[in-house]
Coordinates of C-alpha atoms (C1' of nucleotides) in Angstrom, one line a residue:
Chain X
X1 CA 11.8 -1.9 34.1
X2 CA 15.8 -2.0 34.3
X3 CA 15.6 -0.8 30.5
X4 CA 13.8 1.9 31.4
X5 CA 15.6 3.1 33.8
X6 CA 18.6 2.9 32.1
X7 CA 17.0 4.6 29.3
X8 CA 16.3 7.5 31.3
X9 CA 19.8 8.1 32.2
X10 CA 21.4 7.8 29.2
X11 CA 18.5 10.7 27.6
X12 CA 19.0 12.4 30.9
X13 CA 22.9 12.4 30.7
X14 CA 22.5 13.4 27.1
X15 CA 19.9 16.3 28.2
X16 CA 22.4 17.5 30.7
X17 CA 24.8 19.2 27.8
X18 CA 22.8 20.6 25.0
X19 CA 19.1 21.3 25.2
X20 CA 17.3 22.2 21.8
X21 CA 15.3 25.0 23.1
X22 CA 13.8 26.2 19.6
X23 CA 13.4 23.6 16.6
X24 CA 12.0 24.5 13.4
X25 CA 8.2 24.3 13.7
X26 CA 6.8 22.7 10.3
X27 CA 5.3 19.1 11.2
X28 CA 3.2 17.6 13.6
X29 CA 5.7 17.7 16.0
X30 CA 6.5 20.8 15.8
X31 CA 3.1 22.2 16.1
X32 CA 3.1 20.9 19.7
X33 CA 7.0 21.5 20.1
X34 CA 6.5 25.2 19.7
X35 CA 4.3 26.0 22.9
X36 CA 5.2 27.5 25.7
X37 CA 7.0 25.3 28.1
X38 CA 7.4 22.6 25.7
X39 CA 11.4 21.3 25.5
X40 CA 12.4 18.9 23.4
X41 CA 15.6 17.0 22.7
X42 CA 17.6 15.1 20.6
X43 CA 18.5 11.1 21.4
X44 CA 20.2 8.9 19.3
X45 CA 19.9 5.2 19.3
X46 CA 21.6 2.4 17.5
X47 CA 20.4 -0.5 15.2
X48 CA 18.4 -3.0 17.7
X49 CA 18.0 -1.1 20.8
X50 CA 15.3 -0.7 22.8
X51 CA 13.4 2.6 23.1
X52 CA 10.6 1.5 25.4
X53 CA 8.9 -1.6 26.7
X54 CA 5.8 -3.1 26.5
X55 CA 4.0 -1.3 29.7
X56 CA 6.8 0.8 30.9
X57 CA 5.6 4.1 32.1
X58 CA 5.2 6.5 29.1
X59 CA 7.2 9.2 29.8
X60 CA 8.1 10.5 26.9
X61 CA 6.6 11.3 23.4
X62 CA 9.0 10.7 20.5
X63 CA 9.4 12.0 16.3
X64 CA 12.2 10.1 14.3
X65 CA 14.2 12.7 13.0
X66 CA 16.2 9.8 10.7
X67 CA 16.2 6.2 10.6
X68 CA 13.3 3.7 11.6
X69 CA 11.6 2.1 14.3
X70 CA 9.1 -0.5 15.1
X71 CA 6.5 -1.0 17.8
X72 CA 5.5 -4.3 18.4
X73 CA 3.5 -6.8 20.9
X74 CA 5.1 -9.6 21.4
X75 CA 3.2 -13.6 23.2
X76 CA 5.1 -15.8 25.8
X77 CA 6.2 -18.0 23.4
X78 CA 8.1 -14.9 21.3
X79 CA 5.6 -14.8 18.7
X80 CA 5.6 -10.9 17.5
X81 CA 3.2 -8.7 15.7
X82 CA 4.6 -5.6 14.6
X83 CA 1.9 -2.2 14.8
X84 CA 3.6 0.2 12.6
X85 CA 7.2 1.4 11.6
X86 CA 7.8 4.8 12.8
X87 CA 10.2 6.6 9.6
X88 CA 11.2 10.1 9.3
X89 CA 8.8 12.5 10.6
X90 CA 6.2 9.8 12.4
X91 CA 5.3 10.8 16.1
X92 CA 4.9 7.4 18.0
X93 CA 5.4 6.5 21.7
X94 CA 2.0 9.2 22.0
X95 CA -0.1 7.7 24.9
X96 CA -3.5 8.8 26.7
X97 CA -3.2 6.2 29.6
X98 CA 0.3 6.0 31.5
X99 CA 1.7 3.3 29.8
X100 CA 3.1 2.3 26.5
X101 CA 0.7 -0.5 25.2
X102 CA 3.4 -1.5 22.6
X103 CA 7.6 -1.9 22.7
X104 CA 9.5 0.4 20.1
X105 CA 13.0 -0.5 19.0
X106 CA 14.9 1.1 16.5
X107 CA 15.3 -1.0 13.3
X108 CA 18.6 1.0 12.2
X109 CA 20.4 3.6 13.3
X110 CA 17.8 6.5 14.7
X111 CA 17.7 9.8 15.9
X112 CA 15.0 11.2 17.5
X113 CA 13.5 14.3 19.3
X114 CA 11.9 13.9 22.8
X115 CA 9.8 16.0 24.8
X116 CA 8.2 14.7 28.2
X117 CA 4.9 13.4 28.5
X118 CA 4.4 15.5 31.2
X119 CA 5.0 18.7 29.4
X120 CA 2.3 18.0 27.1
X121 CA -0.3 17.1 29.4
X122 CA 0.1 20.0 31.1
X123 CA 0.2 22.4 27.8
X124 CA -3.3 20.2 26.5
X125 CA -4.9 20.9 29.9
X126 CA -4.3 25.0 28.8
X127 CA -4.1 24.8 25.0
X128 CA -7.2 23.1 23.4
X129 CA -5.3 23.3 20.3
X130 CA -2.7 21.0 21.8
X131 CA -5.4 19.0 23.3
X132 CA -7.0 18.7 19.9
X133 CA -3.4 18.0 17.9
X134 CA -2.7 14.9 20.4
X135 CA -6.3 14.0 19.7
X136 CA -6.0 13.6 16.0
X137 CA -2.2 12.2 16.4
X138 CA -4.1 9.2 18.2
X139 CA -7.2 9.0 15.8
X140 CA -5.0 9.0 12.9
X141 CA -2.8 5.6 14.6
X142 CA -6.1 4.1 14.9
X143 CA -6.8 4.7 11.8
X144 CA -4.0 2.9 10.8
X145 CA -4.7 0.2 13.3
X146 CA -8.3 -0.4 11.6
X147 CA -7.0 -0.3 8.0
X148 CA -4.4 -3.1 9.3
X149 CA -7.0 -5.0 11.1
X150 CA -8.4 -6.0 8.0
X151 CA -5.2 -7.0 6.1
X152 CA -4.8 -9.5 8.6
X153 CA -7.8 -10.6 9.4
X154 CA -8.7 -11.0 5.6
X155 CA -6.1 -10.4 2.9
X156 CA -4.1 -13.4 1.1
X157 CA -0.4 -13.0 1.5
X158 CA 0.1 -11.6 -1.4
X159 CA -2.6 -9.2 -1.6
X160 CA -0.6 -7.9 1.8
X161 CA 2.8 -7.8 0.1
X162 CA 1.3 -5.6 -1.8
X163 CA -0.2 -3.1 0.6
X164 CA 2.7 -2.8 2.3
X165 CA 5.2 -2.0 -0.9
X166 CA 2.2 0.5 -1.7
X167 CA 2.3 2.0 2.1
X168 CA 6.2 2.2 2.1
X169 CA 6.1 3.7 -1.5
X170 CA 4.1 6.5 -0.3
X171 CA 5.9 6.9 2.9
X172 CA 9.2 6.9 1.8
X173 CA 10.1 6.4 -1.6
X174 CA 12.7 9.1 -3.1
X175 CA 13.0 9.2 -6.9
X176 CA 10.9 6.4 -7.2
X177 CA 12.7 4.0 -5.5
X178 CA 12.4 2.8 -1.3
X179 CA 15.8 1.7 0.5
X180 CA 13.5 -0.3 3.0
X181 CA 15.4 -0.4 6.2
X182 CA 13.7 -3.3 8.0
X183 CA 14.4 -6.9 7.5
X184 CA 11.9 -9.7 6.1
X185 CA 11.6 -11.1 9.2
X186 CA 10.1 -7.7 10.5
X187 CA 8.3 -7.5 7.4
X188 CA 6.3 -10.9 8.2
X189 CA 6.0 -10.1 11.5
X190 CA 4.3 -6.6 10.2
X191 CA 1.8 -8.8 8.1
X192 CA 1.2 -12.0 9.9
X193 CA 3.6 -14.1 7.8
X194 CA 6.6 -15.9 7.9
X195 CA 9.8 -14.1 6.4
X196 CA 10.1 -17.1 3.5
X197 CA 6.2 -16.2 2.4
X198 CA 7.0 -12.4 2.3
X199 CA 10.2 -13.2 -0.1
X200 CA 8.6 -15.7 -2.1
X201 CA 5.8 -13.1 -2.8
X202 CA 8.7 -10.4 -3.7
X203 CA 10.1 -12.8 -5.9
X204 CA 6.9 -13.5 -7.7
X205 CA 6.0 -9.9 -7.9
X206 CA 9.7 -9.6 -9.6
X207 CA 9.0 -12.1 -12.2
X208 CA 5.9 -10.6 -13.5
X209 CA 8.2 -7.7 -13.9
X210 CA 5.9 -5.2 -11.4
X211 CA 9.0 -4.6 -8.9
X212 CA 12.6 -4.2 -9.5
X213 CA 15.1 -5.2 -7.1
X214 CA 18.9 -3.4 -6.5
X215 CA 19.7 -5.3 -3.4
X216 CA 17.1 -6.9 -1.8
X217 CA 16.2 -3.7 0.2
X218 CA 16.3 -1.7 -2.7
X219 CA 12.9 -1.9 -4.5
X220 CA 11.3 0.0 -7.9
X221 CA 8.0 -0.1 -8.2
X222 CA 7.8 -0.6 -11.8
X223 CA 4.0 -1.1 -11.8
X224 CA 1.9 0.8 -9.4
X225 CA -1.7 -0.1 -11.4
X226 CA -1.2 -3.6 -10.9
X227 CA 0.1 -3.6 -7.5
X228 CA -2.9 -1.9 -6.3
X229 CA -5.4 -4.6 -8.1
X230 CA -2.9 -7.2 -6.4
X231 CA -4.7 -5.5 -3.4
X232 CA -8.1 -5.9 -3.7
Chain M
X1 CA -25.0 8.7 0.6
X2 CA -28.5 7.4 -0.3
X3 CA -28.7 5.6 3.4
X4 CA -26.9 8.0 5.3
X5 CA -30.0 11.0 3.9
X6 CA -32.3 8.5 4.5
X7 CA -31.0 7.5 8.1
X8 CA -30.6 11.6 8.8
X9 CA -34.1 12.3 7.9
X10 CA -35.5 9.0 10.1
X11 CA -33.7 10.8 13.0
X12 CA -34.8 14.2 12.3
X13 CA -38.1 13.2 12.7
X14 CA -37.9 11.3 15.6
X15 CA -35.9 14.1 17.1
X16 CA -39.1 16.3 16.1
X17 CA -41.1 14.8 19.3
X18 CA -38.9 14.3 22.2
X19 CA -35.3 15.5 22.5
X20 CA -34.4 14.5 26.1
X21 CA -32.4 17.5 27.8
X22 CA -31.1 16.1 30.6
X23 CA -29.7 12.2 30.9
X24 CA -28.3 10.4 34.2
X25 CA -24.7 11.8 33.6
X26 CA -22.7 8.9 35.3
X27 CA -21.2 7.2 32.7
X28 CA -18.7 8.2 29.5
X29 CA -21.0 9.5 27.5
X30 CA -22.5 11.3 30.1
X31 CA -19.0 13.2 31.5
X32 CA -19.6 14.9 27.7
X33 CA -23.3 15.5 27.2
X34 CA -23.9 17.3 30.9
X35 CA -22.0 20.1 29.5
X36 CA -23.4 23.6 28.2
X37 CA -25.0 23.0 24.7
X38 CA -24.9 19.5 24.3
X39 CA -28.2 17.8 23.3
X40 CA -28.4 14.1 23.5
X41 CA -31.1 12.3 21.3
X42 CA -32.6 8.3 21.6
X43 CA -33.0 6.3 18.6
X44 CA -34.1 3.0 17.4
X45 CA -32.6 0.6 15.3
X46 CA -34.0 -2.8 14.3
X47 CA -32.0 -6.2 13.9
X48 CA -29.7 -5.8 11.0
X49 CA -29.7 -2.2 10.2
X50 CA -27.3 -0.2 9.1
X51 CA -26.9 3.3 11.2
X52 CA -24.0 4.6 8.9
X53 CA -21.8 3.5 6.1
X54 CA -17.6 3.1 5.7
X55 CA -16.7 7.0 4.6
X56 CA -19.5 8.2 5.3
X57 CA -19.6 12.3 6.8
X58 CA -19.5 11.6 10.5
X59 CA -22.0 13.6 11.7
X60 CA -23.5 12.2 15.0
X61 CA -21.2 10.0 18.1
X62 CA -23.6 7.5 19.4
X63 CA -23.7 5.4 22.9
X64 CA -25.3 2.1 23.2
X65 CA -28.0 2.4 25.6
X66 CA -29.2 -1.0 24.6
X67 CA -28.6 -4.2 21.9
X68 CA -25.7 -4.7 19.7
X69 CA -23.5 -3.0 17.4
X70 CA -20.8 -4.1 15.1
X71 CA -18.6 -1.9 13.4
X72 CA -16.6 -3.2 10.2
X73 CA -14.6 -2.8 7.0
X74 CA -15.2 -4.4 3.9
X75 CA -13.1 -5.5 0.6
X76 CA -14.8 -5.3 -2.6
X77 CA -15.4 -9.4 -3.3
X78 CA -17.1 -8.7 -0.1
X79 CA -14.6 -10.2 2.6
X80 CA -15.6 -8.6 6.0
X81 CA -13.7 -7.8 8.9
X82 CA -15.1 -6.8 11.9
X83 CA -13.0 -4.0 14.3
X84 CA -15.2 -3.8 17.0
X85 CA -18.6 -5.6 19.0
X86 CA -20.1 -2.2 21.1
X87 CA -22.4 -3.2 23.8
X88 CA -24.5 -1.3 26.0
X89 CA -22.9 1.6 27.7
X90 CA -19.9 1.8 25.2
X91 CA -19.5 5.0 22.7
X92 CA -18.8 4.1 18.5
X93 CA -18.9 6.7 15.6
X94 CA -16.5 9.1 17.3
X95 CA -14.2 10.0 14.9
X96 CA -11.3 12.9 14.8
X97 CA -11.2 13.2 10.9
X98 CA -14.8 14.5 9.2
X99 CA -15.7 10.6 8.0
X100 CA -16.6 7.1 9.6
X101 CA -13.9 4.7 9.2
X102 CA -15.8 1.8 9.2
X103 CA -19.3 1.1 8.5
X104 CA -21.8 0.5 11.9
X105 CA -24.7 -2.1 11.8
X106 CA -27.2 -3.2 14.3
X107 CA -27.1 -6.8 15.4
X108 CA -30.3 -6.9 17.2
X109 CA -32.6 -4.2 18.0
X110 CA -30.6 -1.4 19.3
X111 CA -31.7 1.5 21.3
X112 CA -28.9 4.7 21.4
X113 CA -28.2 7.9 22.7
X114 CA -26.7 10.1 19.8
X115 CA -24.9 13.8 20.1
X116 CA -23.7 15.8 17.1
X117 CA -20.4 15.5 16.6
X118 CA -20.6 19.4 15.4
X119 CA -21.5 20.0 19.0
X120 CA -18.9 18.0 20.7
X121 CA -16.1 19.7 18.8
X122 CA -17.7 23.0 19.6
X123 CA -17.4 21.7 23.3
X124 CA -14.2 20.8 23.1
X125 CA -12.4 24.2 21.6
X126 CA -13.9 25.6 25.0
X127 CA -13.5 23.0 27.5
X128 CA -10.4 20.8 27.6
X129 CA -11.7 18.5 29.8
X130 CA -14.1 17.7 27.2
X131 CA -11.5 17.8 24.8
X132 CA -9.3 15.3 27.4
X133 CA -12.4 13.2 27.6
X134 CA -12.7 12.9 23.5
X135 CA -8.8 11.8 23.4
X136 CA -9.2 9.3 25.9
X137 CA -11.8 7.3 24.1
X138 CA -10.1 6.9 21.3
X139 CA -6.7 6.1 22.6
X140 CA -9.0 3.3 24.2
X141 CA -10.4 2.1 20.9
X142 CA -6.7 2.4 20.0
X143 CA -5.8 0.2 22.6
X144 CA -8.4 -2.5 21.6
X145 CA -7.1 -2.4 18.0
X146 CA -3.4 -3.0 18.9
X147 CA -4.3 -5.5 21.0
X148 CA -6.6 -7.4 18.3
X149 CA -3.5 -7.0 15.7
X150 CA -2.2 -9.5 18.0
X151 CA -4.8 -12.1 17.6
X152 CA -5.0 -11.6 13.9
X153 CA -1.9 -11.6 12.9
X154 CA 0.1 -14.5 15.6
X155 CA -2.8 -15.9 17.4
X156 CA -4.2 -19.4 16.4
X157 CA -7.9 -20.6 16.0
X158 CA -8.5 -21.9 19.3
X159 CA -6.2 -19.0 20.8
X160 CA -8.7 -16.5 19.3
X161 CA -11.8 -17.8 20.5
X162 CA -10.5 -18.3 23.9
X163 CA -9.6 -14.4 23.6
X164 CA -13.0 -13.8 22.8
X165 CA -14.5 -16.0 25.1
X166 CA -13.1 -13.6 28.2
X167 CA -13.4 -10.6 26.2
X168 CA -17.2 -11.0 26.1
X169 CA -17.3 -12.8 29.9
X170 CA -15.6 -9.5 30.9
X171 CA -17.9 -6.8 29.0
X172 CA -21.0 -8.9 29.3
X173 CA -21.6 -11.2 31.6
X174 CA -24.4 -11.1 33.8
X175 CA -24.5 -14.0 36.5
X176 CA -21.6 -16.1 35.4
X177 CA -23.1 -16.5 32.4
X178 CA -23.1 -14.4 28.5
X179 CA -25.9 -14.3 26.1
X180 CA -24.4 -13.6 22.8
X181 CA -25.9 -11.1 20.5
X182 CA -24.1 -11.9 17.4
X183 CA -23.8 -15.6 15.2
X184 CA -20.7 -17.4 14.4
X185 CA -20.4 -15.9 11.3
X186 CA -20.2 -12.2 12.8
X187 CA -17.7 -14.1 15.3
X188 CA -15.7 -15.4 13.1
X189 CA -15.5 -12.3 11.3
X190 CA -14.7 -10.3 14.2
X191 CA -11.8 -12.8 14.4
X192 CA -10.0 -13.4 11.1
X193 CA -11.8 -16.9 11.1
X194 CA -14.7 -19.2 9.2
X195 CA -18.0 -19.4 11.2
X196 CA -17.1 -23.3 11.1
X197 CA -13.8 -23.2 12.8
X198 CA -15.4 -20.7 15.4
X199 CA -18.2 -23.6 15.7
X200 CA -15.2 -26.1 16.4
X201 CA -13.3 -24.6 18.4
X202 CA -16.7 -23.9 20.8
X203 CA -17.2 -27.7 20.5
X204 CA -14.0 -29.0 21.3
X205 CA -14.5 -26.4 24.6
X206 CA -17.4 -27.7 25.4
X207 CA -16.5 -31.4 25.3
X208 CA -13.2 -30.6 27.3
X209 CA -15.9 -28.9 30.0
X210 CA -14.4 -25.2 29.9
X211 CA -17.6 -24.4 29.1
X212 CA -21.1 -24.9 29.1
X213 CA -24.3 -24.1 26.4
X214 CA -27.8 -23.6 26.7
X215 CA -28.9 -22.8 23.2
X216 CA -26.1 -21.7 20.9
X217 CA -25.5 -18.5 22.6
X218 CA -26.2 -18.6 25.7
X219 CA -22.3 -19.7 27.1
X220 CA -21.0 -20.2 30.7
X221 CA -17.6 -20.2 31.2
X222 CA -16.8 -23.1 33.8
X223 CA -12.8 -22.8 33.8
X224 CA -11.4 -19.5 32.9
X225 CA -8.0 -20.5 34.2
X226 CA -7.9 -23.2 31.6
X227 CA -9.2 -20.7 28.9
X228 CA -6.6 -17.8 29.9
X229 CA -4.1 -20.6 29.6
X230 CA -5.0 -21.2 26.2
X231 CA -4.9 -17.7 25.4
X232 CA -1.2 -18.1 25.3
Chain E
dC1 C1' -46.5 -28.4 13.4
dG2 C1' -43.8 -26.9 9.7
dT3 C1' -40.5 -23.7 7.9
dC4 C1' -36.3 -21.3 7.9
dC5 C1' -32.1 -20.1 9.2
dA6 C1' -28.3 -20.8 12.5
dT7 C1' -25.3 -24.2 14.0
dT8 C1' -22.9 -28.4 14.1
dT9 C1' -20.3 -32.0 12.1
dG10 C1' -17.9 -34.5 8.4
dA11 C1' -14.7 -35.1 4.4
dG12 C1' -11.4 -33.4 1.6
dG13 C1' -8.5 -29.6 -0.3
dT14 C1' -5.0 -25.8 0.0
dG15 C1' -2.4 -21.6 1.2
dG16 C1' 0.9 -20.6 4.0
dA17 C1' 4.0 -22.6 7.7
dT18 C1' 7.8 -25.4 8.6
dC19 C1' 12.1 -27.5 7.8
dA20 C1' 16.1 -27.6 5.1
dA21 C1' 19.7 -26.3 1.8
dC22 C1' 21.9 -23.0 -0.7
dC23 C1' 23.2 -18.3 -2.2
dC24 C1' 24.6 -13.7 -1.9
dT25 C1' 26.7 -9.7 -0.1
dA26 C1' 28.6 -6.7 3.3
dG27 C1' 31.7 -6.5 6.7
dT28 C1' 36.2 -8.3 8.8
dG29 C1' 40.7 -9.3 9.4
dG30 C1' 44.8 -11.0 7.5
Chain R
dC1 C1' 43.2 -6.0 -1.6
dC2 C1' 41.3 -10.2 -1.2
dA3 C1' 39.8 -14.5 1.3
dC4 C1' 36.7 -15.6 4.9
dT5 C1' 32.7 -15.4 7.5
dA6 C1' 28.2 -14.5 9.2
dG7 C1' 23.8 -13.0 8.7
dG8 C1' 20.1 -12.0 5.5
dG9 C1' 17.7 -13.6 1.7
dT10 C1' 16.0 -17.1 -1.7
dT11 C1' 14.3 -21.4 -3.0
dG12 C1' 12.7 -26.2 -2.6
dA13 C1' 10.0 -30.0 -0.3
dT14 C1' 6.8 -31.4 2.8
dC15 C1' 3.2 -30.7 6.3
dC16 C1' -0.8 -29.2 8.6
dA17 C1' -4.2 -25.8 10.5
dC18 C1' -7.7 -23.9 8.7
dC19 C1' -10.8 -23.3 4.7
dT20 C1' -14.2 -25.1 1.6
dC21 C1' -17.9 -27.8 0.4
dA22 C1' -21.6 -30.6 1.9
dA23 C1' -25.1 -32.6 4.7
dA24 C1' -27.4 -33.3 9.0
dT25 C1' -29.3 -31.3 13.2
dG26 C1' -31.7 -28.1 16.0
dG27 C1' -34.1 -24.1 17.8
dA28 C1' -37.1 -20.1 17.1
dC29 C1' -41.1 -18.4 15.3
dG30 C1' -45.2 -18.1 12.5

DNA sequence: CGTCCATTTGAGGTGGATCAACCCTAGTGG
DNA sequence: CCACTAGGGTTGATCCACCTCAAATGGACG
C-alpha cells in the first residue's frame, strides 16, 4: 500500500516533465498505444525495486523497453514462485479484475513504458480491436501459465533446466548466445527448485559439452537437439 | 483429428433434433449466449470420454450444465498434469488462439451446453460487452493458473491437499459436505502428487478429525480453520 | 455373492533439499 | 593499479519428503 503510493508519485513526478505522446507503433504495445486517447510514458527503475505488489490496485499496464523483470507470488513463510520474467518487449502488469494477482520487481536495471489502466478500459469499451488485443495479451499469459503448470507439476529438475535455457534461448538470445540477467536463486524460484539444484544441472549440462559458459550468466547453447530430448 | 471428426459428427447429429434457442440467461454463459445469433446446443458425454484433444482446432466453448470435467496436458512417457477440475456452471474450451491448449475429458457422465466459438468471435467484433465478458473469463482461468503455480512449485504434500480440500468445499459443497467426482489419481494429478501421498495425506486428516468420510469421496470438512492453517 | 477396481496401508528407495565449505569475480577503496 | 571484500556461484555430504513397489482392504455393481 505505502509502495504504491509512493510509486505513483515518483511516475507522477516523472510524468509531470516529458510526456511521450507518439511512440513508434510496431509491437503489441504499440497496437494499443496508438489509439486515440491512449498516453503512455517512460519509467525507469533500478535493480531490485519494486514495481507493484501483490494485490495493489492495478493501475497501470506496463512493456519493458530494456532490462528485466519478474512477477512472483510469494507464502508467509517467504517461500516464492516466480510466474514469468518480463524482457524486452513483454507486456505484463495487464489485469481484467482491479488488482494485480502477482508482485513485479525489476531483476536489473529497467525501463519501461506505462499507460493507465483506465485509458485502456475506456478505449476497449469503444474499440473491439483493443478489447480483442488485451484479450489475446491475457490468453497468451495463460498460455504460458498452463505450459508451466506442467513443468512443475511433472518434470525432473533437469528436464526443467532445460526448458527454461530453451525458453530464454528463444526469447533473448543474440548471436547465439543469452546474457541471462536473473540470478540462480530466481532461476529456482522460476522452476520450483533450490538455486544449488539449478547449478548443479548447468554444470552437468556443461560437462556433456551441450552448454558453454562465459561467466556464469553468459550461456552457448552448443546443442539445441539434445537439450530439447533433455525435455521430454 | 480422428476423435475430434468423430466427436463433430456425434454433435451434429444430436444438434439435428433439438437445438434449444433460448436458455435461462442468469449465469456466465448465459450473459454471452442471450445475444443476437448465438445458438447454444446440449450434449452428452459418458464417464471417461474425451470431448476434445491437446491442439486440437477449437471450434465450440462449452459450459458444464452437469458432471465433471478435467482439462489436462500430457508428456510423451505419459506423465499427466491436470490444469483445471470444471464443475457444473463453469465455462472450459474457450480459447483466444484457433486451438485447445489442453486436452478435456469427462470424469463422469457430463451433460453441456456448447456455442461455436466462430459465433462468439462474431459477437464480440460487434459487441464489446461480449468481447469484455470473453476477457474476463480468461483472465479468471489466468488467475487460477497463477495461483496453482504456487502449489506446484513451493507448496508441500499436505499443504496441497489442504488447498484442494477448500478449493472443492468452496466450488462444491452442498450441505457442509462434498461428493467428489474424480479418484486420487486424477487428484493427485491435478496436484503435482502420487495418488498414494494424496491417500495419506486424507488419512492423516482424518485421524487428526479435520475431516470426516463416508465412502472415499464423500468428505466433510469438520475444521476448516485448522485446514486454512495448514495451507500456509 | 463374487468380481473388479479404487483406495488404503506398509516397506523401502531416491531425487532433490538442506547444510556447509569453498571459489570466483566484479566492484571498492586505498 | 592492486588488494580487499562481498555477493553470487559451485561443489560436497547428508537428510528426508515423497515416490515406488507391493499387498491388503473395501465398496460398487453385475
Amino acid at each position: 500500500m505505502l509502495t504504491q503510493t509512493l510509486n505513483t508519485q515518483a511516475i507522477n513526478t516523472q510524468i509531470g516533465g516529458k510526456i511521450a505522446p507518439a511512440l513508434p507503433v510496431t509491437d503489441q504495445f504499440g497496437a494499443i498505444a496508438g489509439h486515440v486517447g491512449i498516453v503512455a510514458t517512460e519509467f525507469s527503475y533500478r535493480k531490485e525495486e519494486e514495481i507493484y505488489g501483490e494485490d495493489e490496485p492495478a493501475e497501470y499496464v506496463y512493456q519493458v523497453v530494456s532490462g528485466a523483470v519478474r512477477s512472483y507470488k510469494l507464502l508467509s513463510d517467504g517461500r516464492r514462485q516466480i510466474g514469468a520474467f518480463h524482457l524486452a518487449g513483454d507486456v505484463f502488469g495487464l489485469e481484467s479484475g482491479p488488482t494485480h494477482r502477482l508482485a513485479a520487481e525489476a531483476i536489473i536495471d529497467t525501463n519501461v513504458r506505462l499507460v493507465k489502466r483506465a485509458s485502456l478500459e475506456k478505449a476497449a469499451g469503444t474499440d473491439v480491436q483493443v478489447a480483442r488485443k488485451l484479450w489475446t495479451m491475457t490468453a497468451g499469459e495463460l498460455r504460458h501459465a498452463e505450459d508451466h503448470m506442467l513443468l512443475l507439476g511433472r518434470k525432473t529438475a533437469m528436464e526443467r533446466v532445460a526448458t527454461f535455457l530453451l525458453e530464454m534461448d528463444r526469447r533473448l538470445a543474440v548471436a547465439g548466445m543469452m546474457a541471462l540477467p536473473m540470478c540462480r536463486r530466481d532461476i529456482g524460484d522460476y522452476l520450483g527448485l533450490t538455486l544449488e539444484t539449478v547449478s548443479r544441472a548447468l554444470s552437468q549440462l556443461h560437462a556433456q559439452g551441450i552448454l558453454g559458459f562465459s561467466g556464469a550468466r553468459q550461456i552457448v547453447l552448443r546443442n539445441r537437439q539434445r537439450l530439447h530430448h533433455l525435455d521430454a
